[in-house]
Amino acid sequence: MSREERVFVVGHRNPDTDSICSAMAYAELCRRQGRDNVYPARAGHLNRQTEFVLDTLALQPPVLLTDVYPRLRDTISGQPAIIDAEAPLMQALERMRQRDIRMLPVVDNEQKPLGALILKRLTEHIFLPSDGQLIRQVLTSPRSIQSCLKASAVNLVDAAKTEKLDLFVGAMSVASFQKRLDGIDPKRIVVFVGDRRDIQQTAITLGIRLLVVTGGLTIDDDIRTLADLHQVSVLCTHFDTATSALLARMSTPVHHLVDSDIPHALPDDRLDEVRKVLMRSIAPGVMVLDSEGRVIGVATKSNLLQASSLKLMLVDHNEISQAVPGADQVEILEIIDHHRLGNFHTEAPIRFINQPLGSTCSVVATLYRQAGIRPESQFASVMLAGLLSDTVLLQSPTTTDVDRELVPWLEQCSGLDAKAFGRQMFAAGSALAAYTSTEALLTADFKEYEVNGRRFGVGQVEVVTFQEFAEQRQEITRGLEALAASRSLSLAGLLVTDIVQQNSQFIVRGDKDLIAAISYPRIDSGLFDLRGVLSRKKQLMPHLLRAFKEN
């Protein structure tokens, strides 16, 4: 898995045309300036107006980010460190040393986990046995000891049979050696000896399980014959006796030493959820499995502290409540916006550009001009679309002289006629009946706010006549009630803007005291007349925030 840094330029949830277009245009500006790891994204589905713009310009929509919560796939990379179930403990320890890891998954022949080796417990197993008897005892087989000692086989009997064996060094007189082994089942005995022919002969005659001749010494032919006669396994290794005995202690096949109580996780699991799992576990990490249950990595507590390789640049908003879910858990590099400042904190200084212009696309267009970069036709068209959409064809009170001055430049770069293009955009996005559901209509451009601990939300749609709104008013009313309930909002409203008459109506449902605080002329219960109001941000929201704060 790749840990390459990816930066997404993304607007707010329920994105409007300005949010999508500014993300695309700013990502392109970053590319033109040599930042090849920056990509446009969106935090919600396109509305009809934005779909029209992208279809007309033959542009693909930005990638959809349903959330950006850091996930396990963002913290692991490379080939996983694993070990076969039959491998000796020494091989596992060497792999753990090479990879500098404390936990090693043990897998079967399909790479599915049987458990894992925990370094702390392995060292206790090797060096801190509970009593003197166990320190010489090892669960192993002649084949596994042969592997650890890189030994050649002189004679092997039931080489793969794993059993508890006692290790002895033949470094004493024959009499003392025989006395030391007295009372011990010879079929459990492994003897390490150099060129002590008398010890070799005595051990084989006793019928021990395994004789290991150390130091790279040869074994006499008659000793070979005797071993075959008594069915004693014999190995020769170049290691000395002390080293051979130590390595044999680490010859246990690892599947006998696994901890099976190791938590599993999937690559798409969120890091915050995995942290909770590890807090409840005594294991130092989790095994990460693919969809077929095969081990593809290990995530330890140190992995979970790594910064996500996914980073963000926010456009057209600066409040976490409006950002893509999980934005508070990844690094935010930049913010390009034209809204009021929200409650926002970062751990380090960032580039924050917030200008009181009619659209975020206007802000991005000024950055192109400041950099001396002429946008390509498609991206000039994209910025023109966002500017015209957010300023309602330059008629919104949020429109500034800078917005008006940018239009001719963007027309020249794009080859479009702003008035004609703008009319087509609003005509494409104005039909309320075109939305797939009432919920889709209400949430297409819906933003949530909070004042005095009470949350409320306001959406906005543009129409070419209030008649189509009047025909759907009852359905919209029920939809607002359902939306307020599902999102636990004190109030939910929809600003319906007639772009021809340049007036709006505001329909709301929610707490009666909040509705009563709205001082616009009342048309009917829960419906207000907002003459000359086109901007939710600059005209409606200041009124609501002030009224609700005083309530």
Coordinates of C-alpha atoms in Angstrom, one line a residue:
M1 CA 0.0 0.0 0.0
S2 CA 1.2 3.5 -0.9
R3 CA 2.0 6.2 1.7
E4 CA 2.4 8.8 -1.1
E5 CA 0.8 12.1 0.0
R6 CA -2.4 13.0 -1.7
V7 CA -4.0 16.5 -1.3
F8 CA -7.6 17.0 -2.2
V9 CA -9.2 20.4 -2.9
V10 CA -12.7 20.1 -1.6
G11 CA -15.7 22.3 -1.0
H12 CA -18.5 22.0 1.6
R13 CA -21.2 19.3 1.9
N14 CA -24.1 19.6 -0.5
P15 CA -21.9 21.5 -2.9
D16 CA -23.2 24.3 -5.1
T17 CA -21.7 25.3 -8.5
D18 CA -19.2 27.7 -6.9
S19 CA -18.0 25.0 -4.5
I20 CA -17.4 22.5 -7.2
C21 CA -15.9 24.9 -9.7
S22 CA -13.5 26.6 -7.3
A23 CA -12.2 23.2 -6.2
M24 CA -11.5 22.2 -9.9
A25 CA -10.0 25.6 -10.8
Y26 CA -7.7 25.8 -7.7
A27 CA -6.5 22.2 -8.1
E28 CA -5.6 23.1 -11.7
L29 CA -3.8 26.2 -10.5
C30 CA -1.7 24.1 -8.1
R31 CA -0.9 21.7 -11.0
R32 CA 0.2 24.6 -13.2
Q33 CA 2.5 25.7 -10.3
G34 CA 4.2 22.3 -10.1
R35 CA 2.1 20.5 -7.4
D36 CA 1.2 17.2 -9.1
N37 CA -0.3 15.5 -6.0
V38 CA -3.2 17.9 -5.7
Y39 CA -6.6 16.7 -6.9
P40 CA -10.1 18.3 -7.1
A41 CA -12.8 16.5 -5.0
R42 CA -16.4 17.0 -3.8
A43 CA -18.1 16.3 -0.5
G44 CA -21.6 15.6 -2.0
H45 CA -23.6 15.0 -5.1
L46 CA -23.8 17.6 -7.9
N47 CA -26.9 19.7 -8.3
R48 CA -28.6 20.1 -11.7
Q49 CA -26.9 23.4 -12.5
T50 CA -23.5 22.1 -11.8
E51 CA -24.2 19.0 -13.9
F52 CA -25.2 21.3 -16.8
V53 CA -21.9 23.3 -16.4
L54 CA -19.7 20.2 -16.4
D55 CA -21.6 18.5 -19.3
T56 CA -21.4 21.7 -21.4
L57 CA -17.7 22.0 -20.8
A58 CA -17.1 18.2 -21.3
L59 CA -15.4 17.9 -17.8
Q60 CA -15.6 15.0 -15.5
P61 CA -17.0 15.6 -12.0
P62 CA -14.3 15.7 -9.2
V63 CA -13.9 12.5 -7.2
L64 CA -16.6 12.1 -4.5
L65 CA -15.3 11.9 -0.9
T66 CA -17.9 10.5 1.4
D67 CA -15.5 11.1 4.3
V68 CA -11.8 11.5 4.9
Y69 CA -11.4 9.7 8.2
P70 CA -7.9 8.3 8.4
R71 CA -8.0 4.6 7.8
L72 CA -5.7 1.7 8.3
R73 CA -4.8 1.6 4.5
D74 CA -3.3 5.0 5.0
T75 CA -0.8 3.9 7.6
I76 CA 0.6 0.6 6.3
S77 CA 2.8 0.1 3.2
G78 CA 5.1 -2.4 1.6
Q79 CA 5.0 -6.2 1.9
P80 CA 3.8 -7.6 5.2
A81 CA 6.2 -9.3 7.6
I82 CA 4.8 -12.8 8.1
I83 CA 6.1 -16.3 8.9
D84 CA 5.1 -19.8 8.0
A85 CA 3.6 -21.9 10.7
E86 CA 6.2 -24.6 10.5
A87 CA 9.2 -22.2 10.6
P88 CA 11.5 -22.4 13.7
L89 CA 11.4 -19.7 16.3
M90 CA 15.0 -18.6 15.4
Q91 CA 13.9 -17.7 11.9
A92 CA 11.0 -15.7 13.4
L93 CA 13.3 -13.8 15.7
E94 CA 15.7 -13.0 12.9
R95 CA 12.8 -11.6 10.8
M96 CA 11.6 -9.5 13.7
R97 CA 15.1 -8.2 14.2
Q98 CA 15.5 -7.3 10.5
R99 CA 12.2 -5.6 10.3
D100 CA 12.5 -4.0 13.8
I101 CA 9.0 -5.2 14.8
R102 CA 7.5 -6.5 18.0
M103 CA 4.7 -8.6 16.5
L104 CA 4.9 -11.2 13.7
P105 CA 1.8 -12.9 12.2
V106 CA 2.0 -16.6 11.8
V107 CA 0.2 -17.8 8.7
D108 CA -0.9 -21.1 7.0
N109 CA -0.1 -22.0 3.4
E110 CA -2.9 -19.7 2.2
Q111 CA -1.4 -16.7 4.1
K112 CA -4.3 -16.7 6.6
P113 CA -3.5 -16.0 10.2
L114 CA -3.2 -18.6 12.9
G115 CA -2.2 -15.9 15.4
A116 CA 1.0 -13.9 16.0
L117 CA 4.3 -14.0 17.8
I118 CA 4.8 -11.3 20.5
L119 CA 8.4 -10.4 21.1
K120 CA 8.1 -9.8 24.8
R121 CA 6.5 -13.2 25.4
L122 CA 9.0 -15.0 23.2
T123 CA 12.0 -13.6 25.2
E124 CA 10.3 -14.6 28.4
H125 CA 9.7 -18.1 26.9
I126 CA 13.4 -18.4 26.0
F127 CA 15.2 -16.8 28.9
L128 CA 12.8 -16.7 31.8
P129 CA 11.3 -20.2 32.2
S130 CA 9.4 -20.8 35.5
D131 CA 11.9 -23.4 36.9
G132 CA 15.3 -25.0 36.2
Q133 CA 13.8 -28.1 34.6
L134 CA 12.1 -26.1 31.9
I135 CA 15.2 -24.2 30.8
R136 CA 16.5 -27.3 29.1
Q137 CA 13.2 -28.3 27.8
V138 CA 12.1 -27.4 24.2
L139 CA 9.2 -28.4 22.0
T140 CA 10.8 -29.3 18.7
S141 CA 11.6 -31.9 16.1
P142 CA 14.9 -33.2 14.6
R143 CA 14.0 -31.5 11.3
S144 CA 13.5 -28.1 13.0
I145 CA 16.8 -28.4 15.0
Q146 CA 18.5 -29.3 11.7
S147 CA 17.2 -26.1 10.2
C148 CA 18.3 -23.9 13.1
L149 CA 21.8 -25.4 13.2
K150 CA 22.2 -25.5 9.4
A151 CA 23.2 -29.1 10.0
S152 CA 23.7 -32.1 7.7
A153 CA 21.8 -35.3 8.5
V154 CA 23.7 -38.5 9.3
N155 CA 20.7 -40.4 10.3
L156 CA 17.1 -39.2 10.7
V157 CA 14.2 -41.0 12.4
D158 CA 10.7 -39.5 12.4
A159 CA 12.4 -36.2 11.5
A160 CA 9.2 -34.1 11.4
K161 CA 7.7 -35.4 14.7
T162 CA 7.4 -32.5 17.2
E163 CA 7.7 -33.4 20.9
K164 CA 9.0 -32.1 24.2
L165 CA 12.7 -32.8 24.4
D166 CA 15.4 -32.2 27.0
L167 CA 18.7 -30.7 25.9
F168 CA 22.0 -31.9 27.4
V169 CA 25.7 -31.2 26.7
G170 CA 28.1 -34.1 26.8
A171 CA 31.0 -32.3 28.4
M172 CA 31.7 -34.6 31.3
S173 CA 33.1 -38.1 31.9
V174 CA 31.1 -41.1 30.7
A175 CA 30.3 -42.1 34.2
S176 CA 29.0 -38.7 35.2
F177 CA 27.1 -38.4 31.9
Q178 CA 25.3 -41.7 32.5
K179 CA 24.5 -40.7 36.1
R180 CA 23.1 -37.4 34.8
L181 CA 20.8 -39.1 32.4
D182 CA 19.7 -41.8 34.9
G183 CA 15.9 -41.9 35.3
I184 CA 15.2 -39.7 32.2
D185 CA 13.3 -41.2 29.2
P186 CA 16.1 -41.5 26.6
K187 CA 13.5 -40.9 23.8
R188 CA 13.2 -37.3 25.2
I189 CA 17.0 -36.6 25.2
V190 CA 19.0 -34.4 22.8
V191 CA 22.8 -34.5 23.3
F192 CA 25.3 -31.9 22.0
V193 CA 28.8 -33.2 21.9
G194 CA 32.1 -32.6 20.1
D195 CA 34.6 -35.3 19.2
R196 CA 34.0 -37.3 22.4
R197 CA 33.6 -40.7 20.8
D198 CA 32.9 -42.3 24.2
I199 CA 30.0 -39.9 24.9
Q200 CA 28.7 -40.4 21.3
Q201 CA 28.7 -44.2 21.7
T202 CA 27.1 -44.1 25.2
A203 CA 24.3 -41.8 24.1
I204 CA 23.5 -43.8 21.0
T205 CA 23.5 -47.1 23.0
L206 CA 21.1 -45.5 25.5
G207 CA 18.7 -44.9 22.5
I208 CA 18.4 -41.1 22.8
R209 CA 16.2 -39.1 20.5
L210 CA 18.9 -37.0 18.8
L211 CA 22.7 -36.7 18.8
V212 CA 24.2 -33.5 17.6
V213 CA 27.9 -33.6 16.7
T214 CA 29.3 -30.0 16.9
G215 CA 32.3 -28.0 15.6
G216 CA 32.1 -29.3 12.0
L217 CA 33.6 -32.6 13.1
T218 CA 33.2 -35.8 11.2
I219 CA 31.6 -38.9 12.7
D220 CA 33.1 -42.3 12.5
D221 CA 31.4 -45.0 10.3
D222 CA 30.9 -47.4 13.2
I223 CA 29.1 -44.6 15.1
R224 CA 26.8 -44.1 12.0
T225 CA 26.1 -47.8 11.9
L226 CA 25.4 -47.9 15.7
A227 CA 22.9 -45.0 15.3
D228 CA 21.1 -46.7 12.5
L229 CA 20.9 -49.9 14.6
H230 CA 19.4 -48.1 17.7
Q231 CA 17.2 -45.8 15.5
V232 CA 18.9 -42.6 16.8
S233 CA 18.8 -39.4 14.8
V234 CA 22.2 -37.9 14.2
L235 CA 23.1 -34.4 12.9
C236 CA 26.5 -32.7 12.3
T237 CA 26.8 -28.9 12.5
H238 CA 29.6 -26.4 12.1
F239 CA 28.5 -24.4 15.2
D240 CA 30.2 -25.1 18.5
T241 CA 28.5 -26.9 21.3
A242 CA 27.4 -23.8 23.3
T243 CA 26.0 -22.1 20.3
S244 CA 24.3 -25.3 19.1
A245 CA 22.5 -25.7 22.4
L246 CA 21.3 -22.1 22.4
L247 CA 20.1 -22.3 18.8
A248 CA 18.2 -25.5 19.6
R249 CA 16.3 -23.7 22.3
M250 CA 14.9 -21.6 19.5
S251 CA 13.9 -24.5 17.2
T252 CA 10.3 -24.7 18.3
P253 CA 7.9 -24.5 15.2
V254 CA 6.3 -21.1 15.7
H255 CA 2.7 -22.3 15.4
H256 CA 3.2 -23.8 18.9
L257 CA 4.0 -20.4 20.3
V258 CA 1.4 -18.1 18.7
D259 CA -0.9 -15.8 20.6
S260 CA -4.3 -16.5 19.1
D261 CA -6.1 -13.6 20.8
I262 CA -4.8 -11.0 18.4
P263 CA -7.4 -8.5 17.0
H264 CA -8.1 -8.3 13.3
A265 CA -9.0 -5.3 11.2
L266 CA -9.7 -4.4 7.6
P267 CA -7.8 -1.8 5.5
D268 CA -10.9 0.5 5.4
D269 CA -11.4 0.5 9.2
R270 CA -11.1 3.9 10.7
L271 CA -8.1 4.6 12.9
D272 CA -10.1 6.1 15.7
E273 CA -12.1 2.8 15.9
V274 CA -8.9 0.7 15.7
R275 CA -7.4 2.8 18.6
K276 CA -10.4 1.8 20.7
V277 CA -9.8 -1.9 19.9
L278 CA -6.1 -1.7 20.9
M279 CA -6.9 0.1 24.1
R280 CA -8.9 -3.0 25.1
S281 CA -6.3 -5.5 23.9
I282 CA -3.0 -6.6 25.4
A283 CA -1.6 -7.1 21.9
P284 CA 0.8 -4.4 20.6
G285 CA -1.1 -4.2 17.3
V286 CA -3.8 -5.5 15.0
M287 CA -3.4 -7.8 12.0
V288 CA -4.8 -6.2 8.9
L289 CA -6.6 -8.7 6.6
D290 CA -7.9 -8.4 3.0
S291 CA -11.4 -9.4 1.9
E292 CA -10.3 -13.0 1.7
G293 CA -8.9 -13.1 5.2
R294 CA -5.2 -13.0 4.2
V295 CA -2.7 -11.0 6.2
I296 CA -1.6 -7.8 4.3
G297 CA 0.0 -5.9 7.2
V298 CA 0.2 -5.1 10.8
A299 CA -0.8 -1.9 12.5
T300 CA 0.8 -1.2 15.8
K301 CA 0.2 1.7 18.2
S302 CA 3.0 3.6 16.6
N303 CA 1.3 3.2 13.2
L304 CA -1.8 4.8 14.6
L305 CA 0.1 7.9 15.6
Q306 CA 1.3 8.5 12.1
A307 CA -0.2 11.4 10.2
S308 CA -2.6 10.4 7.4
S309 CA -1.1 10.6 3.9
L310 CA -4.4 12.3 2.8
K311 CA -4.5 16.1 3.3
L312 CA -7.0 18.8 2.4
M313 CA -7.4 22.2 1.0
L314 CA -10.8 23.6 1.8
V315 CA -12.6 25.9 -0.6
D316 CA -15.9 27.9 -0.3
H317 CA -16.1 27.2 3.5
N318 CA -14.1 27.4 6.6
E319 CA -16.3 25.7 9.2
I320 CA -15.7 22.1 10.2
S321 CA -19.4 21.5 10.5
Q322 CA -19.7 22.1 6.8
A323 CA -16.6 20.2 5.8
V324 CA -16.4 16.6 4.5
P325 CA -16.8 14.2 7.5
G326 CA -13.4 13.5 9.1
A327 CA -11.8 16.8 8.1
D328 CA -11.0 17.5 11.7
Q329 CA -8.8 14.3 11.8
V330 CA -6.5 15.1 8.8
E331 CA -4.1 17.9 8.1
I332 CA -5.7 21.0 6.4
L333 CA -3.1 22.8 4.4
E334 CA -5.0 25.8 3.0
I335 CA -8.4 27.5 3.0
I336 CA -9.7 29.6 0.1
D337 CA -13.0 31.2 0.9
H338 CA -15.4 34.2 0.8
H339 CA -17.6 33.5 3.8
R340 CA -17.7 34.7 7.4
L341 CA -15.1 33.1 9.7
G342 CA -16.3 30.1 11.7
N343 CA -15.0 28.4 14.8
F344 CA -11.9 26.8 13.3
H345 CA -8.5 25.8 14.8
T346 CA -5.4 24.3 13.3
E347 CA -2.3 22.8 14.9
A348 CA 0.1 24.8 12.7
P349 CA -0.1 28.0 10.6
I350 CA -1.7 27.5 7.2
R351 CA -2.4 29.5 4.1
F352 CA -5.8 31.1 4.7
I353 CA -7.2 33.4 2.0
N354 CA -10.6 34.8 2.7
Q355 CA -11.8 37.8 0.6
P356 CA -15.2 39.5 0.7
L357 CA -16.0 38.7 -2.9
G358 CA -19.2 37.4 -4.5
S359 CA -17.8 33.9 -5.1
T360 CA -14.9 31.6 -4.2
C361 CA -14.2 31.3 -8.0
S362 CA -13.6 35.1 -7.9
V363 CA -11.0 34.5 -5.2
V364 CA -9.3 31.7 -7.3
A365 CA -9.4 33.8 -10.4
T366 CA -7.5 36.6 -8.6
L367 CA -4.9 34.0 -7.6
Y368 CA -4.4 33.1 -11.3
R369 CA -3.9 36.7 -12.1
Q370 CA -1.5 37.3 -9.3
A371 CA 0.5 34.3 -10.4
G372 CA 0.6 35.6 -13.9
I373 CA -1.1 32.4 -15.2
R374 CA -3.7 32.6 -17.9
P375 CA -6.3 29.8 -17.3
E376 CA -7.0 27.4 -20.1
S377 CA -10.4 27.8 -21.7
Q378 CA -12.2 25.0 -19.7
F379 CA -11.0 26.3 -16.4
A380 CA -11.7 29.9 -17.2
S381 CA -15.3 28.7 -18.1
V382 CA -15.4 26.8 -14.8
M383 CA -14.5 29.9 -12.8
L384 CA -17.0 32.0 -14.8
A385 CA -19.8 29.5 -14.0
G386 CA -19.0 29.6 -10.2
L387 CA -18.9 33.4 -10.2
L388 CA -22.2 33.8 -12.1
S389 CA -23.9 31.2 -10.0
D390 CA -23.0 32.6 -6.6
T391 CA -23.6 36.2 -7.6
V392 CA -26.9 35.3 -9.3
L393 CA -25.8 36.8 -12.7
L394 CA -24.1 39.7 -10.8
Q395 CA -27.4 40.7 -9.3
S396 CA -26.8 39.5 -5.8
P397 CA -25.9 42.2 -3.2
T398 CA -22.8 40.1 -2.5
T399 CA -21.4 41.1 -5.9
T400 CA -18.4 43.4 -5.8
D401 CA -16.5 45.5 -8.3
V402 CA -13.8 42.9 -8.4
D403 CA -16.4 40.3 -9.5
R404 CA -17.7 42.6 -12.2
E405 CA -14.1 43.3 -13.4
L406 CA -13.3 39.6 -13.5
V407 CA -16.1 38.7 -15.9
P408 CA -14.7 40.3 -19.1
W409 CA -11.3 38.7 -18.4
L410 CA -12.9 35.2 -17.9
E411 CA -15.0 35.7 -21.0
Q412 CA -11.9 36.5 -23.0
C413 CA -10.1 33.4 -21.6
S414 CA -13.0 31.1 -22.0
G415 CA -14.6 32.4 -25.2
L416 CA -18.0 32.4 -23.6
D417 CA -20.7 35.1 -23.4
A418 CA -21.3 35.5 -19.7
K419 CA -25.0 36.6 -20.0
A420 CA -26.0 33.9 -22.4
F421 CA -24.0 31.2 -20.5
G422 CA -25.5 32.4 -17.1
R423 CA -29.1 32.3 -18.4
Q424 CA -28.5 28.7 -19.6
M425 CA -27.1 27.7 -16.3
F426 CA -30.0 29.0 -14.2
A427 CA -32.6 27.7 -16.7
A428 CA -31.0 24.2 -16.3
G429 CA -31.0 24.3 -12.5
S430 CA -34.3 26.1 -11.8
A431 CA -37.0 23.4 -12.2
L432 CA -38.0 22.1 -8.8
A433 CA -39.7 19.1 -10.3
A434 CA -36.5 17.9 -11.7
Y435 CA -35.1 16.9 -8.3
T436 CA -35.4 13.1 -7.6
S437 CA -37.1 13.7 -4.2
T438 CA -38.2 16.4 -1.8
E439 CA -35.2 15.6 0.3
A440 CA -32.8 16.0 -2.6
L441 CA -34.4 19.4 -3.3
L442 CA -34.0 20.5 0.3
T443 CA -30.4 19.3 0.8
A444 CA -29.0 20.1 -2.6
D445 CA -27.6 23.4 -1.1
F446 CA -28.2 23.0 2.6
K447 CA -26.0 24.5 5.3
E448 CA -26.2 24.1 9.0
Y449 CA -25.4 26.7 11.6
E450 CA -25.4 27.0 15.4
V451 CA -26.3 29.8 17.7
N452 CA -26.6 29.7 21.5
G453 CA -26.3 25.9 21.4
R454 CA -29.2 25.5 19.0
R455 CA -28.6 24.1 15.5
F456 CA -30.6 25.1 12.4
G457 CA -30.2 24.7 8.7
V458 CA -31.1 26.7 5.6
G459 CA -31.2 25.5 2.0
Q460 CA -31.5 27.6 -1.2
V461 CA -32.9 27.0 -4.7
E462 CA -33.3 29.3 -7.6
V463 CA -36.5 29.3 -9.7
V464 CA -37.7 31.4 -12.7
T465 CA -41.2 31.7 -11.2
F466 CA -42.7 31.2 -7.8
Q467 CA -45.6 29.3 -9.3
E468 CA -43.6 26.0 -9.4
F469 CA -42.8 26.5 -5.7
A470 CA -46.4 27.1 -4.8
E471 CA -47.3 23.8 -6.5
Q472 CA -44.9 21.9 -4.3
R473 CA -45.3 23.9 -1.1
Q474 CA -47.1 21.2 0.9
E475 CA -44.5 18.5 0.0
I476 CA -41.7 20.9 0.9
T477 CA -43.3 21.7 4.2
R478 CA -43.5 18.0 5.1
G479 CA -39.9 17.6 3.9
L480 CA -38.6 20.4 6.2
E481 CA -40.3 18.8 9.2
A482 CA -38.7 15.4 8.4
L483 CA -35.3 17.0 7.8
A484 CA -35.4 18.9 11.1
A485 CA -36.3 15.7 12.9
S486 CA -33.7 13.5 11.3
R487 CA -30.9 16.0 11.8
S488 CA -32.0 17.1 15.3
L489 CA -32.4 20.7 14.1
S490 CA -34.3 23.4 16.0
L491 CA -35.4 24.9 12.7
A492 CA -35.1 23.9 9.0
G493 CA -35.8 26.4 6.2
L494 CA -35.6 26.8 2.4
L495 CA -34.9 30.1 0.7
V496 CA -36.6 30.1 -2.7
T497 CA -35.1 32.8 -5.0
D498 CA -36.9 34.0 -8.2
I499 CA -33.9 35.0 -10.3
V500 CA -36.1 36.9 -12.8
Q501 CA -38.0 39.0 -10.3
Q502 CA -35.0 39.1 -8.0
N503 CA -37.1 38.3 -4.9
S504 CA -37.2 35.4 -2.5
Q505 CA -39.6 33.6 -0.3
F506 CA -38.5 31.8 2.9
I507 CA -40.4 28.7 4.1
V508 CA -39.5 27.3 7.6
R509 CA -40.5 24.6 10.1
G510 CA -39.3 24.1 13.6
D511 CA -39.4 25.7 17.1
K512 CA -42.1 28.3 17.3
D513 CA -40.0 30.8 19.2
L514 CA -37.4 30.8 16.5
I515 CA -40.0 31.2 13.8
A516 CA -41.6 34.1 15.7
A517 CA -38.2 35.8 15.9
I518 CA -38.1 36.1 12.1
S519 CA -39.1 39.7 11.3
Y520 CA -39.6 39.5 7.6
P521 CA -43.2 40.1 6.3
R522 CA -45.3 37.0 6.8
I523 CA -47.2 35.6 3.8
D524 CA -48.6 32.7 5.6
S525 CA -47.8 30.4 8.5
G526 CA -44.2 29.5 8.2
L527 CA -43.8 31.5 4.9
F528 CA -42.1 34.9 4.6
D529 CA -41.7 37.4 1.8
L530 CA -38.1 38.6 1.3
R531 CA -38.3 41.3 -1.3
G532 CA -34.9 42.1 -2.8
V533 CA -33.2 39.3 -1.0
L534 CA -31.0 37.1 -3.2
S535 CA -28.2 36.1 -0.9
R536 CA -28.5 33.6 1.9
K537 CA -25.0 34.5 3.1
K538 CA -25.1 38.3 3.1
Q539 CA -28.8 39.1 3.5
L540 CA -30.7 36.2 5.2
M541 CA -28.1 34.7 7.5
P542 CA -27.1 37.9 9.3
H543 CA -30.8 38.6 10.0
L544 CA -31.4 35.0 11.3
L545 CA -28.2 34.8 13.4
R546 CA -29.0 38.2 15.1
A547 CA -32.6 37.3 15.6
F548 CA -32.0 33.9 17.0
K549 CA -29.1 35.1 19.2
E550 CA -31.4 37.6 20.9
N551 CA -34.2 35.1 21.3

